[in-house]
Tab-separated table of C-alpha atoms in Angstrom:
chain	number	residue	atom	x	y	z
A	24	MET	CA	1.201	-1.485	2.176
A	25	ASN	CA	-0.695	-2.891	-0.807
A	26	VAL	CA	1.206	-3.643	-4.000
A	27	LEU	CA	-0.309	-4.866	-7.274
A	28	ILE	CA	1.980	-6.722	-9.684
A	29	VAL	CA	0.785	-6.752	-13.303
A	30	GLU	CA	3.141	-9.232	-14.952
A	31	ASP	CA	2.376	-12.038	-17.422
A	32	GLU	CA	5.430	-14.117	-16.494
A	33	TYR	CA	3.996	-16.270	-13.708
A	34	GLU	CA	7.354	-17.315	-12.284
A	35	LEU	CA	8.574	-13.727	-12.091
A	36	SER	CA	5.344	-12.374	-10.595
A	37	ASP	CA	5.342	-15.172	-8.007
A	38	SER	CA	8.970	-14.411	-7.120
A	39	ILE	CA	8.227	-10.697	-6.719
A	40	ALA	CA	5.126	-11.398	-4.629
A	41	TYR	CA	6.931	-13.863	-2.366
A	42	TYR	CA	9.847	-11.483	-1.795
A	43	LEU	CA	7.652	-8.459	-1.096
A	44	ASP	CA	5.435	-10.493	1.237
A	45	THR	CA	8.505	-11.378	3.300
A	46	GLU	CA	9.302	-7.639	3.418
A	47	GLY	CA	5.936	-6.879	5.013
A	48	TYR	CA	3.836	-5.893	1.996
A	49	HIS	CA	0.462	-7.289	0.987
A	50	THR	CA	0.761	-8.248	-2.672
A	51	GLU	CA	-1.674	-9.260	-5.392
A	52	CYS	CA	-0.909	-10.415	-8.916
A	53	ALA	CA	-2.606	-9.894	-12.264
A	54	HIS	CA	-1.247	-11.704	-15.309
A	55	ASN	CA	-2.877	-9.747	-18.110
A	56	TYR	CA	-4.318	-6.343	-18.940
A	57	ALA	CA	-7.944	-7.322	-18.250
A	58	SER	CA	-7.335	-8.693	-14.756
A	59	GLY	CA	-5.038	-5.768	-13.926
A	60	ARG	CA	-7.711	-3.284	-15.020
A	61	GLU	CA	-10.343	-5.141	-12.993
A	62	LYS	CA	-8.265	-5.058	-9.805
A	63	LEU	CA	-7.521	-1.356	-10.266
A	64	GLU	CA	-11.245	-0.691	-10.621
A	65	LEU	CA	-12.107	-2.593	-7.434
A	66	TYR	CA	-9.227	-1.932	-5.033
A	67	GLU	CA	-6.758	0.737	-3.983
A	68	TYR	CA	-3.004	0.156	-3.952
A	69	ASP	CA	-0.023	2.053	-2.582
A	70	CYS	CA	2.146	0.991	-5.508
A	71	VAL	CA	1.565	-0.776	-8.832
A	72	VAL	CA	4.342	-2.664	-10.637
A	73	ILE	CA	3.400	-2.859	-14.328
A	74	ASP	CA	4.950	-4.743	-17.229
A	75	ILE	CA	4.594	-2.857	-20.515
A	76	THR	CA	4.078	-5.925	-22.722
A	77	LEU	CA	0.963	-7.887	-21.731
A	78	PRO	CA	-0.732	-10.650	-23.758
A	79	ASP	CA	-3.987	-8.728	-24.191
A	80	GLY	CA	-2.919	-5.101	-24.007
A	81	ASN	CA	-0.286	-2.536	-23.133
A	82	GLY	CA	0.765	-1.723	-19.584
A	83	LEU	CA	1.060	1.941	-20.536
A	84	ASP	CA	-2.723	1.993	-20.988
A	85	LEU	CA	-3.107	0.944	-17.351
A	86	ILE	CA	-0.998	3.952	-16.360
A	87	HIS	CA	-3.275	6.185	-18.458
A	88	TYR	CA	-6.258	4.652	-16.654
A	89	LEU	CA	-4.750	5.334	-13.212
A	90	LYS	CA	-3.959	8.937	-14.106
A	91	GLU	CA	-7.409	9.578	-15.583
A	92	ARG	CA	-8.952	8.430	-12.298
A	93	LYS	CA	-6.514	10.622	-10.349
A	94	ASN	CA	-5.336	7.507	-8.509
A	95	HIS	CA	-2.475	8.280	-6.104
A	96	ALA	CA	-0.749	4.880	-6.290
A	97	GLY	CA	2.958	4.901	-7.057
A	98	ILE	CA	3.812	3.322	-10.421
A	99	ILE	CA	6.909	1.349	-11.391
A	100	ILE	CA	7.294	0.060	-14.946
A	101	VAL	CA	9.183	-3.203	-15.425
A	102	SER	CA	9.924	-4.369	-18.935
A	103	ALA	CA	12.349	-6.348	-21.034
A	104	ARG	CA	12.272	-3.443	-23.464
A	105	ASN	CA	15.321	-1.488	-22.428
A	106	SER	CA	14.725	1.317	-24.910
A	107	THR	CA	14.956	5.001	-24.122
A	108	ASP	CA	11.662	5.678	-25.930
A	109	ASP	CA	9.669	3.278	-23.721
A	110	LYS	CA	11.244	4.656	-20.596
A	111	ILE	CA	10.579	8.290	-21.551
A	112	ARG	CA	7.007	7.562	-22.634
A	113	GLY	CA	6.234	5.725	-19.416
A	114	LEU	CA	7.646	8.473	-17.223
A	115	ASP	CA	5.962	11.174	-19.309
A	116	ILE	CA	2.488	9.716	-18.805
A	117	GLY	CA	2.918	9.454	-15.044
A	118	ALA	CA	5.068	6.499	-13.965
A	119	ASP	CA	7.360	7.178	-11.009
A	120	ASP	CA	10.160	4.813	-11.954
A	121	TYR	CA	11.362	2.276	-14.516
A	122	LEU	CA	13.265	-0.998	-14.126
A	123	ALA	CA	14.600	-3.016	-17.039
A	124	LYS	CA	14.500	-6.816	-16.764
A	125	PRO	CA	16.310	-8.620	-15.332
A	126	PHE	CA	16.420	-6.696	-12.078
A	127	ASN	CA	17.308	-7.390	-8.470
A	128	LEU	CA	14.314	-7.836	-6.167
A	129	SER	CA	16.018	-5.865	-3.408
A	130	GLU	CA	16.356	-2.937	-5.833
A	131	LEU	CA	12.648	-3.137	-6.654
A	132	ASN	CA	11.881	-3.132	-2.927
A	133	ALA	CA	14.087	-0.076	-2.385
A	134	ARG	CA	12.350	1.793	-5.198
A	135	ILE	CA	8.892	0.938	-3.852
A	136	LYS	CA	9.903	2.235	-0.419
A	137	SER	CA	11.294	5.406	-1.971
A	138	ILE	CA	8.052	6.079	-3.878
A	139	ILE	CA	5.875	5.506	-0.816
A	140	ARG	CA	8.090	7.788	1.284
A	141	ARG	CA	7.896	10.535	-1.339
A	142	ARG	CA	4.166	10.250	-1.831
A	143	CYS	CA	3.020	9.729	1.741
A	144	PHE	CA	5.762	10.927	4.098
A	145	GLU	CA	7.529	13.725	2.220
A	146	GLY	CA	10.549	11.522	1.531
A	147	ARG	CA	11.299	10.713	5.159
A	148	ASN	CA	12.228	7.284	6.543
A	149	GLU	CA	10.750	8.326	9.871
A	150	TYR	CA	7.375	9.931	10.394
A	151	GLN	CA	6.322	11.787	13.536
A	152	PHE	CA	2.749	12.412	14.659
A	153	ARG	CA	2.561	13.951	18.115
A	154	GLU	CA	4.131	11.371	20.471
A	155	ILE	CA	4.011	8.603	17.841
A	156	THR	CA	7.068	7.848	15.688
A	157	VAL	CA	6.832	5.438	12.757
A	158	GLN	CA	10.122	4.073	11.415
A	159	MET	CA	9.281	2.783	7.945
A	160	ASP	CA	12.407	0.778	7.149
A	161	SER	CA	12.294	-1.240	10.367
A	162	ARG	CA	8.463	-1.244	10.616
A	163	LYS	CA	8.846	-0.060	14.198
A	164	VAL	CA	6.489	2.269	16.082
A	165	LEU	CA	7.434	4.245	19.178
A	166	VAL	CA	5.192	6.061	21.619
A	167	GLY	CA	7.596	8.498	23.203
A	168	GLN	CA	10.633	6.291	23.814
A	169	GLN	CA	8.632	3.086	24.279
A	170	GLU	CA	8.226	0.622	21.434
A	171	LEU	CA	4.655	-0.219	20.500
A	172	ILE	CA	4.520	-3.966	19.816
A	173	LEU	CA	2.128	-4.592	16.949
A	174	THR	CA	1.167	-7.496	14.738
A	175	ARG	CA	1.766	-7.082	11.014
A	176	LYS	CA	-1.899	-6.211	10.377
A	177	GLU	CA	-2.012	-3.792	13.313
A	178	TYR	CA	1.058	-2.008	11.935
A	179	ASP	CA	-0.479	-1.839	8.452
A	180	LEU	CA	-3.723	-0.556	9.938
A	181	LEU	CA	-1.987	2.163	11.969
A	182	LEU	CA	0.079	3.246	8.974
A	183	PHE	CA	-3.045	3.390	6.794
A	184	LEU	CA	-4.842	5.510	9.391
A	185	ILE	CA	-1.887	7.883	9.769
A	186	MET	CA	-1.445	8.194	5.979
A	187	ASN	CA	-5.091	9.230	5.785
A	188	LYS	CA	-5.254	11.322	8.964
A	189	GLY	CA	-8.284	13.574	9.026
A	190	ARG	CA	-10.114	11.481	6.425
A	191	VAL	CA	-13.077	9.284	7.265
A	192	LEU	CA	-12.313	5.669	6.338
A	193	THR	CA	-15.206	3.242	6.053
A	194	LYS	CA	-14.832	-0.318	7.281
A	195	GLU	CA	-15.135	-1.459	3.673
A	196	THR	CA	-12.204	0.754	2.642
A	197	ILE	CA	-10.059	-0.614	5.471
A	198	VAL	CA	-10.910	-4.237	4.602
A	199	GLU	CA	-10.001	-3.667	0.954
A	200	HIS	CA	-6.716	-1.978	1.904
A	201	LEU	CA	-5.583	-4.638	4.368
A	202	TRP	CA	-6.727	-7.733	2.496
A	203	GLY	CA	-7.608	-6.688	-1.050
A	204	ASP	CA	-9.472	-9.495	-2.818
A	205	MET	CA	-8.281	-12.038	-0.253
A	206	MET	CA	-11.300	-11.327	1.941
A	207	GLY	CA	-14.826	-10.724	0.704
A	208	LEU	CA	-16.929	-8.021	2.288
A	209	SER	CA	-19.235	-9.601	4.862
A	210	SER	CA	-20.465	-8.958	8.381
A	211	ASP	CA	-17.671	-11.232	9.650
A	212	SER	CA	-14.933	-9.280	7.838
A	213	LEU	CA	-16.351	-5.959	9.086
A	214	ASP	CA	-16.454	-7.336	12.647
A	215	PHE	CA	-12.831	-8.377	12.125
A	216	ILE	CA	-11.934	-4.729	11.462
A	217	TYR	CA	-13.665	-3.704	14.688
A	218	THR	CA	-11.513	-6.240	16.572
A	219	HIS	CA	-8.303	-4.921	14.980
A	220	ILE	CA	-9.251	-1.306	15.720
A	221	ARG	CA	-10.080	-2.177	19.332
A	222	ASN	CA	-6.810	-4.064	19.855
A	223	LEU	CA	-4.738	-1.329	18.204
A	224	ARG	CA	-6.397	1.416	20.249
A	225	LYS	CA	-5.857	-0.519	23.502
A	226	LYS	CA	-2.164	-1.135	22.762
A	227	MET	CA	-1.635	2.535	21.943
A	228	LEU	CA	-3.383	3.729	25.102
A	229	ASP	CA	-1.521	1.190	27.253
A	230	CYS	CA	1.742	2.505	25.775
A	231	GLY	CA	0.870	6.079	26.746
A	232	SER	CA	-0.557	7.419	23.503
A	233	GLU	CA	-3.534	9.721	23.290
A	234	ASP	CA	-6.628	8.250	21.642
A	235	TYR	CA	-6.391	9.467	18.052
A	236	ILE	CA	-8.645	6.788	16.530
A	237	LYS	CA	-12.157	8.201	16.486
A	238	THR	CA	-15.190	6.037	15.739
A	239	LEU	CA	-17.928	7.558	13.625
A	240	TYR	CA	-20.785	5.184	14.330
A	241	GLY	CA	-22.451	3.859	11.225
A	242	VAL	CA	-19.771	5.476	9.038
A	243	GLY	CA	-16.229	4.328	9.902
A	244	TYR	CA	-13.080	5.637	11.567
A	245	THR	CA	-10.789	8.630	11.388
A	246	PHE	CA	-7.327	9.322	12.798
A	247	THR	CA	-7.204	12.829	14.216
A	248	ASP	CA	-6.006	14.898	17.165
A	249	LEU	CA	-9.032	17.201	17.017
């Protein structure tokens, strides 16, 4: 799961990123409005944590930008402004949740999980697709009753495919989702995706799953039972 943190307090953003990374997320940080807007233009995120007060703009304008583009990322506002007006305005324009500073990182994590469950898995902690069961809280995948042992990236890849089942995902889209701006688009990075897809498919088949990952040569991949 990709999370963008738009927060001008470097120590706080680093603390959030470190904590969420240990919880299995892939996090990126932007420390002002301009860099946050740039990242939102270039990459897709499952959830965006936005501070209202930024040195060069207002975090609420980033929410407007996301909604204008019909972006489906979850949005959590964090702000030292603990006023009812800010909270209502943020929620009215499309934010999913609001946390006043200071807040507990475990609470932020719980709210991110709740948003992703609501948006992608109809509020469930456990998602079933045919013989495959994904347990979000424990990051565990079962094929029938057998656990599918995956690396962190393989789990993220499978979850991304399942979340977008039936859609065609290009290699470029998958690279950007799994690594964001940590990996530039190149022939090596695209070959890396092929390796991850191949390893994930083999593990699933070895565990007794049907082959739901379909390759569309020259285009990308899709997760489907058709």
